């Protein structure tokens, strides 16, 4: 079975440019998460969707970040304009439901470098 | 602030030894405690998980010990192998949100 698929795997962009990260969750999963991983802050939840609806976006750092989930099989995380401090690994993850005990499956991540 | 504190930051163990990673939390509402394993260039993957109604859970060489009164839990890796070399994250959750520790980089030497 295909896991969570993310693209691009690596992105190097210049400060001020728009960055769009893409995610295809596991088929049949109705919960989708975007996490960010940095050495300093570890793994942080950015946003959580349930049935394509954003439920919790309290982790989104600022207005430069936005996320959408137009359908059950696709989500995007956009940064506009990007800044060097946005450099991190961005993980998309999905689960069957968002409830307790349900295994969350992570993609392999999108490695973003903003120069 | 970090809701789950994990230690040590890094750990070196000889093959065949026991690896022990500790985590502590404050929020008593947490009711699900998973451990994730992450290899370089990969996403975290669920290794083992426990709920607070039991004090221990074992799966193969991996054991979680849970102390509800102390609000602490730990991962024990018995007979550690070089293939176990990875970063391990503890987490605590209530509902949908996983709160991760900062991770422990484990190196098992031959």
PDB file of C-alpha atoms in Angstrom:
ATOM      1  CA  UNK A   1       0.000   0.000   0.000  1.00  0.00           C
ATOM      2  CA  UNK A   2       1.211   3.480  -0.784  1.00  0.00           C
ATOM      3  CA  UNK A   3       2.037   5.576   2.205  1.00  0.00           C
ATOM      4  CA  UNK A   4       1.698   9.308   2.600  1.00  0.00           C
ATOM      5  CA  UNK A   5       3.241  10.911  -0.467  1.00  0.00           C
ATOM      6  CA  UNK A   6       4.876  14.312  -0.272  1.00  0.00           C
ATOM      7  CA  UNK A   7       6.410  16.520  -2.908  1.00  0.00           C
ATOM      8  CA  UNK A   8       8.846  17.997  -3.458  1.00  0.00           C
ATOM      9  CA  UNK A   9      11.283  15.998  -1.347  1.00  0.00           C
ATOM     10  CA  UNK A  10      13.806  18.818  -1.442  1.00  0.00           C
ATOM     11  CA  UNK A  11      13.328  22.477  -2.176  1.00  0.00           C
ATOM     12  CA  UNK A  12      15.859  25.274  -2.155  1.00  0.00           C
ATOM     13  CA  UNK A  13      14.411  28.715  -2.684  1.00  0.00           C
ATOM     14  CA  UNK A  14      15.364  32.314  -2.248  1.00  0.00           C
ATOM     15  CA  UNK A  15      13.979  34.470   0.497  1.00  0.00           C
ATOM     16  CA  UNK A  16      10.752  36.123  -0.556  1.00  0.00           C
ATOM     17  CA  UNK A  17       9.697  33.410  -2.948  1.00  0.00           C
ATOM     18  CA  UNK A  18       6.507  31.413  -2.628  1.00  0.00           C
ATOM     19  CA  UNK A  19       6.843  27.782  -1.613  1.00  0.00           C
ATOM     20  CA  UNK A  20       4.133  25.172  -2.073  1.00  0.00           C
ATOM     21  CA  UNK A  21       4.421  21.751  -0.466  1.00  0.00           C
ATOM     22  CA  UNK A  22       2.062  18.993  -1.503  1.00  0.00           C
ATOM     23  CA  UNK A  23       0.668  15.928   0.183  1.00  0.00           C
ATOM     24  CA  UNK A  24      -1.388  12.914  -0.777  1.00  0.00           C
ATOM     25  CA  UNK A  25      -2.654  11.115   2.330  1.00  0.00           C
ATOM     26  CA  UNK A  26      -3.231   7.398   2.591  1.00  0.00           C
ATOM     27  CA  UNK A  27      -6.464   6.420   0.878  1.00  0.00           C
ATOM     28  CA  UNK A  28      -9.292   6.048   3.375  1.00  0.00           C
ATOM     29  CA  UNK A  29      -7.701   8.281   5.980  1.00  0.00           C
ATOM     30  CA  UNK A  30      -9.862  11.226   6.927  1.00  0.00           C
ATOM     31  CA  UNK A  31      -7.433  13.065   9.190  1.00  0.00           C
ATOM     32  CA  UNK A  32      -4.456  14.979   7.865  1.00  0.00           C
ATOM     33  CA  UNK A  33      -1.702  16.756   9.746  1.00  0.00           C
ATOM     34  CA  UNK A  34       1.143  19.057   8.766  1.00  0.00           C
ATOM     35  CA  UNK A  35       4.142  19.004  11.090  1.00  0.00           C
ATOM     36  CA  UNK A  36       7.388  20.953  10.989  1.00  0.00           C
ATOM     37  CA  UNK A  37      10.654  19.557  12.303  1.00  0.00           C
ATOM     38  CA  UNK A  38      13.663  21.651  13.313  1.00  0.00           C
ATOM     39  CA  UNK A  39      16.622  20.973  15.555  1.00  0.00           C
ATOM     40  CA  UNK A  40      15.631  23.746  17.918  1.00  0.00           C
ATOM     41  CA  UNK A  41      11.914  23.071  18.285  1.00  0.00           C
ATOM     42  CA  UNK A  42      11.576  19.423  17.343  1.00  0.00           C
ATOM     43  CA  UNK A  43       8.303  18.255  15.776  1.00  0.00           C
ATOM     44  CA  UNK A  44       5.525  20.835  15.893  1.00  0.00           C
ATOM     45  CA  UNK A  45       1.968  20.444  14.716  1.00  0.00           C
ATOM     46  CA  UNK A  46       1.112  23.207  12.269  1.00  0.00           C
ATOM     47  CA  UNK A  47      -2.423  22.321  11.252  1.00  0.00           C
ATOM     48  CA  UNK A  48      -4.932  19.485  11.519  1.00  0.00           C
ATOM     49  CA  UNK A  49      -7.695  18.682   9.025  1.00  0.00           C
ATOM     50  CA  UNK A  50     -10.551  16.310   9.618  1.00  0.00           C
ATOM     51  CA  UNK A  51     -12.737  15.358   6.649  1.00  0.00           C
ATOM     52  CA  UNK A  52     -11.017  18.109   4.633  1.00  0.00           C
ATOM     53  CA  UNK A  53     -11.981  20.801   7.151  1.00  0.00           C
ATOM     54  CA  UNK A  54      -9.274  22.659   9.112  1.00  0.00           C
ATOM     55  CA  UNK A  55      -9.938  21.915  12.764  1.00  0.00           C
ATOM     56  CA  UNK A  56      -6.877  23.335  14.460  1.00  0.00           C
ATOM     57  CA  UNK A  57      -4.499  25.807  12.849  1.00  0.00           C
ATOM     58  CA  UNK A  58      -3.143  27.230  16.085  1.00  0.00           C
ATOM     59  CA  UNK A  59       0.313  25.950  15.235  1.00  0.00           C
ATOM     60  CA  UNK A  60       0.614  27.901  11.997  1.00  0.00           C
ATOM     61  CA  UNK A  61       3.437  30.353  12.739  1.00  0.00           C
ATOM     62  CA  UNK A  62       2.028  33.440  11.069  1.00  0.00           C
ATOM     63  CA  UNK A  63      -0.012  34.710   8.166  1.00  0.00           C
ATOM     64  CA  UNK A  64       2.718  33.808   5.727  1.00  0.00           C
ATOM     65  CA  UNK A  65       1.674  30.185   6.159  1.00  0.00           C
ATOM     66  CA  UNK A  66      -1.527  28.782   4.720  1.00  0.00           C
ATOM     67  CA  UNK A  67      -2.847  25.276   4.158  1.00  0.00           C
ATOM     68  CA  UNK A  68      -5.672  23.876   2.118  1.00  0.00           C
ATOM     69  CA  UNK A  69      -7.306  20.530   1.619  1.00  0.00           C
ATOM     70  CA  UNK A  70      -9.575  20.781  -1.425  1.00  0.00           C
ATOM     71  CA  UNK A  71     -10.402  17.080  -1.380  1.00  0.00           C
ATOM     72  CA  UNK A  72      -9.737  13.908   0.569  1.00  0.00           C
ATOM     73  CA  UNK A  73      -6.670  13.008  -1.440  1.00  0.00           C
ATOM     74  CA  UNK A  74      -4.732  16.258  -1.610  1.00  0.00           C
ATOM     75  CA  UNK A  75      -3.428  18.984   0.638  1.00  0.00           C
ATOM     76  CA  UNK A  76      -1.031  21.887   0.226  1.00  0.00           C
ATOM     77  CA  UNK A  77       1.024  23.948   2.628  1.00  0.00           C
ATOM     78  CA  UNK A  78       2.044  27.316   1.234  1.00  0.00           C
ATOM     79  CA  UNK A  79       4.576  29.803   2.535  1.00  0.00           C
ATOM     80  CA  UNK A  80       4.476  33.267   1.004  1.00  0.00           C
ATOM     81  CA  UNK A  81       6.835  35.028   1.289  1.00  0.00           C
ATOM     82  CA  UNK A  82       9.413  32.534   2.528  1.00  0.00           C
ATOM     83  CA  UNK A  83      12.122  33.496   5.018  1.00  0.00           C
ATOM     84  CA  UNK A  84      15.372  31.749   6.038  1.00  0.00           C
ATOM     85  CA  UNK A  85      13.857  30.846   9.412  1.00  0.00           C
ATOM     86  CA  UNK A  86      11.291  28.717   7.584  1.00  0.00           C
ATOM     87  CA  UNK A  87      14.048  26.267   6.670  1.00  0.00           C
ATOM     88  CA  UNK A  88      12.950  22.935   8.131  1.00  0.00           C
ATOM     89  CA  UNK A  89      11.580  19.532   7.253  1.00  0.00           C
ATOM     90  CA  UNK A  90       7.834  19.641   6.714  1.00  0.00           C
ATOM     91  CA  UNK A  91       5.962  16.401   7.278  1.00  0.00           C
ATOM     92  CA  UNK A  92       2.497  15.518   6.181  1.00  0.00           C
ATOM     93  CA  UNK A  93       0.782  12.736   8.116  1.00  0.00           C
ATOM     94  CA  UNK A  94      -2.579  11.036   8.014  1.00  0.00           C
ATOM     95  CA  UNK A  95      -4.726   8.712  10.107  1.00  0.00           C
ATOM     96  CA  UNK A  96      -8.079   6.994   9.878  1.00  0.00           C
ATOM     97  CA  UNK A  97      -9.551   9.335  12.452  1.00  0.00           C
ATOM     98  CA  UNK A  98      -8.088  12.041  14.606  1.00  0.00           C
ATOM     99  CA  UNK A  99      -9.008  10.298  17.789  1.00  0.00           C
ATOM    100  CA  UNK A 100      -7.033   8.738  20.553  1.00  0.00           C
ATOM    101  CA  UNK A 101      -4.927   5.728  19.768  1.00  0.00           C
ATOM    102  CA  UNK A 102      -5.170   5.942  16.010  1.00  0.00           C
ATOM    103  CA  UNK A 103      -1.825   5.483  14.358  1.00  0.00           C
ATOM    104  CA  UNK A 104      -0.596   8.531  12.522  1.00  0.00           C
ATOM    105  CA  UNK A 105       1.424   7.709   9.422  1.00  0.00           C
ATOM    106  CA  UNK A 106       4.053  10.204   8.303  1.00  0.00           C
ATOM    107  CA  UNK A 107       5.341  10.894   4.837  1.00  0.00           C
ATOM    108  CA  UNK A 108       9.045  11.135   4.142  1.00  0.00           C
ATOM    109  CA  UNK A 109       9.038  14.882   4.448  1.00  0.00           C
ATOM    110  CA  UNK A 110       9.802  17.914   2.320  1.00  0.00           C
ATOM    111  CA  UNK A 111      13.208  19.379   3.125  1.00  0.00           C
ATOM    112  CA  UNK A 112      12.981  23.143   2.676  1.00  0.00           C
ATOM    113  CA  UNK A 113      15.965  25.455   2.575  1.00  0.00           C
ATOM    114  CA  UNK A 114      15.367  29.179   2.205  1.00  0.00           C
ATOM    115  CA  UNK A 115      18.505  31.154   1.356  1.00  0.00           C
TER     116      UNK A 115
ATOM    117  CA  UNK B   1       6.533  25.332  25.814  1.00  0.00           C
ATOM    118  CA  UNK B   2       7.658  21.745  25.499  1.00  0.00           C
ATOM    119  CA  UNK B   3       4.881  19.611  26.944  1.00  0.00           C
ATOM    120  CA  UNK B   4       6.959  16.443  26.868  1.00  0.00           C
ATOM    121  CA  UNK B   5      10.544  16.399  28.111  1.00  0.00           C
ATOM    122  CA  UNK B   6      12.805  13.683  26.759  1.00  0.00           C
ATOM    123  CA  UNK B   7      16.243  12.523  27.817  1.00  0.00           C
ATOM    124  CA  UNK B   8      18.968  11.839  26.998  1.00  0.00           C
ATOM    125  CA  UNK B   9      19.497  13.835  23.829  1.00  0.00           C
ATOM    126  CA  UNK B  10      21.886  11.204  22.545  1.00  0.00           C
ATOM    127  CA  UNK B  11      22.838   7.705  23.565  1.00  0.00           C
ATOM    128  CA  UNK B  12      25.559   5.267  22.572  1.00  0.00           C
ATOM    129  CA  UNK B  13      25.047   1.606  23.415  1.00  0.00           C
ATOM    130  CA  UNK B  14      27.034  -1.469  22.552  1.00  0.00           C
ATOM    131  CA  UNK B  15      25.414  -4.228  20.542  1.00  0.00           C
ATOM    132  CA  UNK B  16      23.510  -6.502  22.878  1.00  0.00           C
ATOM    133  CA  UNK B  17      23.090  -3.832  25.530  1.00  0.00           C
ATOM    134  CA  UNK B  18      19.947  -2.168  26.845  1.00  0.00           C
ATOM    135  CA  UNK B  19      18.963   1.261  25.570  1.00  0.00           C
ATOM    136  CA  UNK B  20      16.801   3.344  27.891  1.00  0.00           C
ATOM    137  CA  UNK B  21      15.100   6.609  26.949  1.00  0.00           C
ATOM    138  CA  UNK B  22      13.033   8.584  29.410  1.00  0.00           C
ATOM    139  CA  UNK B  23      10.163  11.021  29.039  1.00  0.00           C
ATOM    140  CA  UNK B  24       8.147  13.140  31.434  1.00  0.00           C
ATOM    141  CA  UNK B  25       4.954  15.123  31.002  1.00  0.00           C
ATOM    142  CA  UNK B  26       2.843  17.517  33.036  1.00  0.00           C
ATOM    143  CA  UNK B  27      -0.595  17.487  31.483  1.00  0.00           C
ATOM    144  CA  UNK B  28      -2.663  14.836  33.269  1.00  0.00           C
ATOM    145  CA  UNK B  29      -5.205  14.940  30.442  1.00  0.00           C
ATOM    146  CA  UNK B  30      -2.794  13.042  28.200  1.00  0.00           C
ATOM    147  CA  UNK B  31      -4.104   9.532  27.662  1.00  0.00           C
ATOM    148  CA  UNK B  32      -2.044   8.049  24.849  1.00  0.00           C
ATOM    149  CA  UNK B  33       1.723   7.690  24.840  1.00  0.00           C
ATOM    150  CA  UNK B  34       3.368   6.489  21.622  1.00  0.00           C
ATOM    151  CA  UNK B  35       7.006   6.136  20.699  1.00  0.00           C
ATOM    152  CA  UNK B  36       8.125   6.909  17.167  1.00  0.00           C
ATOM    153  CA  UNK B  37      11.307   5.805  15.425  1.00  0.00           C
ATOM    154  CA  UNK B  38      12.883   7.916  12.719  1.00  0.00           C
ATOM    155  CA  UNK B  39      15.692   6.912  10.375  1.00  0.00           C
ATOM    156  CA  UNK B  40      17.710   9.563   8.500  1.00  0.00           C
ATOM    157  CA  UNK B  41      15.802  10.949   5.556  1.00  0.00           C
ATOM    158  CA  UNK B  42      12.579   9.283   6.585  1.00  0.00           C
ATOM    159  CA  UNK B  43       9.477  10.296   8.463  1.00  0.00           C
ATOM    160  CA  UNK B  44       8.761   9.114  12.001  1.00  0.00           C
ATOM    161  CA  UNK B  45       7.084   5.712  12.245  1.00  0.00           C
ATOM    162  CA  UNK B  46       5.083   4.353  15.159  1.00  0.00           C
ATOM    163  CA  UNK B  47       7.104   1.850  17.160  1.00  0.00           C
ATOM    164  CA  UNK B  48       4.992   1.072  20.205  1.00  0.00           C
ATOM    165  CA  UNK B  49       2.337   2.838  22.272  1.00  0.00           C
ATOM    166  CA  UNK B  50       0.730   2.607  25.694  1.00  0.00           C
ATOM    167  CA  UNK B  51      -2.317   3.921  27.479  1.00  0.00           C
ATOM    168  CA  UNK B  52      -2.178   4.976  31.140  1.00  0.00           C
ATOM    169  CA  UNK B  53      -4.313   2.105  32.398  1.00  0.00           C
ATOM    170  CA  UNK B  54      -1.341  -0.274  32.150  1.00  0.00           C
ATOM    171  CA  UNK B  55       2.140   0.062  33.590  1.00  0.00           C
ATOM    172  CA  UNK B  56       4.049  -1.854  30.957  1.00  0.00           C
ATOM    173  CA  UNK B  57       3.745  -2.946  27.357  1.00  0.00           C
ATOM    174  CA  UNK B  58       6.156  -5.195  25.542  1.00  0.00           C
ATOM    175  CA  UNK B  59       6.512  -5.854  21.842  1.00  0.00           C
ATOM    176  CA  UNK B  60       9.479  -7.987  20.953  1.00  0.00           C
ATOM    177  CA  UNK B  61      12.643  -6.261  22.157  1.00  0.00           C
ATOM    178  CA  UNK B  62      10.819  -3.003  22.852  1.00  0.00           C
ATOM    179  CA  UNK B  63       9.136  -2.260  26.186  1.00  0.00           C
ATOM    180  CA  UNK B  64       7.353   0.826  27.450  1.00  0.00           C
ATOM    181  CA  UNK B  65       7.269   1.352  31.197  1.00  0.00           C
ATOM    182  CA  UNK B  66       4.673   3.825  32.434  1.00  0.00           C
ATOM    183  CA  UNK B  67       4.457   5.501  35.833  1.00  0.00           C
ATOM    184  CA  UNK B  68       1.244   7.452  36.036  1.00  0.00           C
ATOM    185  CA  UNK B  69       1.826   8.921  39.480  1.00  0.00           C
ATOM    186  CA  UNK B  70       5.249  10.225  38.491  1.00  0.00           C
ATOM    187  CA  UNK B  71       4.025  11.280  35.044  1.00  0.00           C
ATOM    188  CA  UNK B  72       6.927   9.514  33.452  1.00  0.00           C
ATOM    189  CA  UNK B  73       7.359   6.837  30.838  1.00  0.00           C
ATOM    190  CA  UNK B  74      10.328   5.178  29.265  1.00  0.00           C
ATOM    191  CA  UNK B  75      11.362   3.030  26.321  1.00  0.00           C
ATOM    192  CA  UNK B  76      13.633   0.069  26.865  1.00  0.00           C
ATOM    193  CA  UNK B  77      15.297  -1.599  23.908  1.00  0.00           C
ATOM    194  CA  UNK B  78      16.654  -4.980  24.906  1.00  0.00           C
ATOM    195  CA  UNK B  79      19.508  -6.652  23.041  1.00  0.00           C
ATOM    196  CA  UNK B  80      20.108  -3.461  21.074  1.00  0.00           C
ATOM    197  CA  UNK B  81      21.251  -3.955  17.487  1.00  0.00           C
ATOM    198  CA  UNK B  82      23.076  -1.668  15.039  1.00  0.00           C
ATOM    199  CA  UNK B  83      19.871  -1.580  12.994  1.00  0.00           C
ATOM    200  CA  UNK B  84      18.171   0.118  15.952  1.00  0.00           C
ATOM    201  CA  UNK B  85      20.383   3.181  15.390  1.00  0.00           C
ATOM    202  CA  UNK B  86      17.859   5.951  14.797  1.00  0.00           C
ATOM    203  CA  UNK B  87      16.201   8.891  16.473  1.00  0.00           C
ATOM    204  CA  UNK B  88      13.457   8.013  18.929  1.00  0.00           C
ATOM    205  CA  UNK B  89      10.649  10.361  19.868  1.00  0.00           C
ATOM    206  CA  UNK B  90       8.245   9.966  22.729  1.00  0.00           C
ATOM    207  CA  UNK B  91       4.898  11.675  22.479  1.00  0.00           C
ATOM    208  CA  UNK B  92       1.811  12.296  24.550  1.00  0.00           C
ATOM    209  CA  UNK B  93      -1.653  12.963  23.256  1.00  0.00           C
ATOM    210  CA  UNK B  94      -5.168  13.826  24.235  1.00  0.00           C
ATOM    211  CA  UNK B  95      -7.385  13.669  21.222  1.00  0.00           C
ATOM    212  CA  UNK B  96      -5.781  14.293  17.880  1.00  0.00           C
ATOM    213  CA  UNK B  97      -2.683  16.252  18.795  1.00  0.00           C
ATOM    214  CA  UNK B  98       0.600  14.470  19.362  1.00  0.00           C
ATOM    215  CA  UNK B  99       3.008  16.443  21.566  1.00  0.00           C
ATOM    216  CA  UNK B 100       6.494  15.194  20.821  1.00  0.00           C
ATOM    217  CA  UNK B 101       9.629  15.159  22.900  1.00  0.00           C
ATOM    218  CA  UNK B 102      12.729  16.562  21.232  1.00  0.00           C
ATOM    219  CA  UNK B 103      14.105  13.156  20.377  1.00  0.00           C
ATOM    220  CA  UNK B 104      16.985  10.892  21.347  1.00  0.00           C
ATOM    221  CA  UNK B 105      19.622   9.969  18.833  1.00  0.00           C
ATOM    222  CA  UNK B 106      20.596   6.349  19.488  1.00  0.00           C
ATOM    223  CA  UNK B 107      23.771   4.802  18.132  1.00  0.00           C
ATOM    224  CA  UNK B 108      24.330   1.106  18.644  1.00  0.00           C
ATOM    225  CA  UNK B 109      27.941   0.169  18.070  1.00  0.00           C
ATOM    226  CA  UNK B 110      28.951  -3.258  16.724  1.00  0.00           C
TER     227      UNK B 110
END
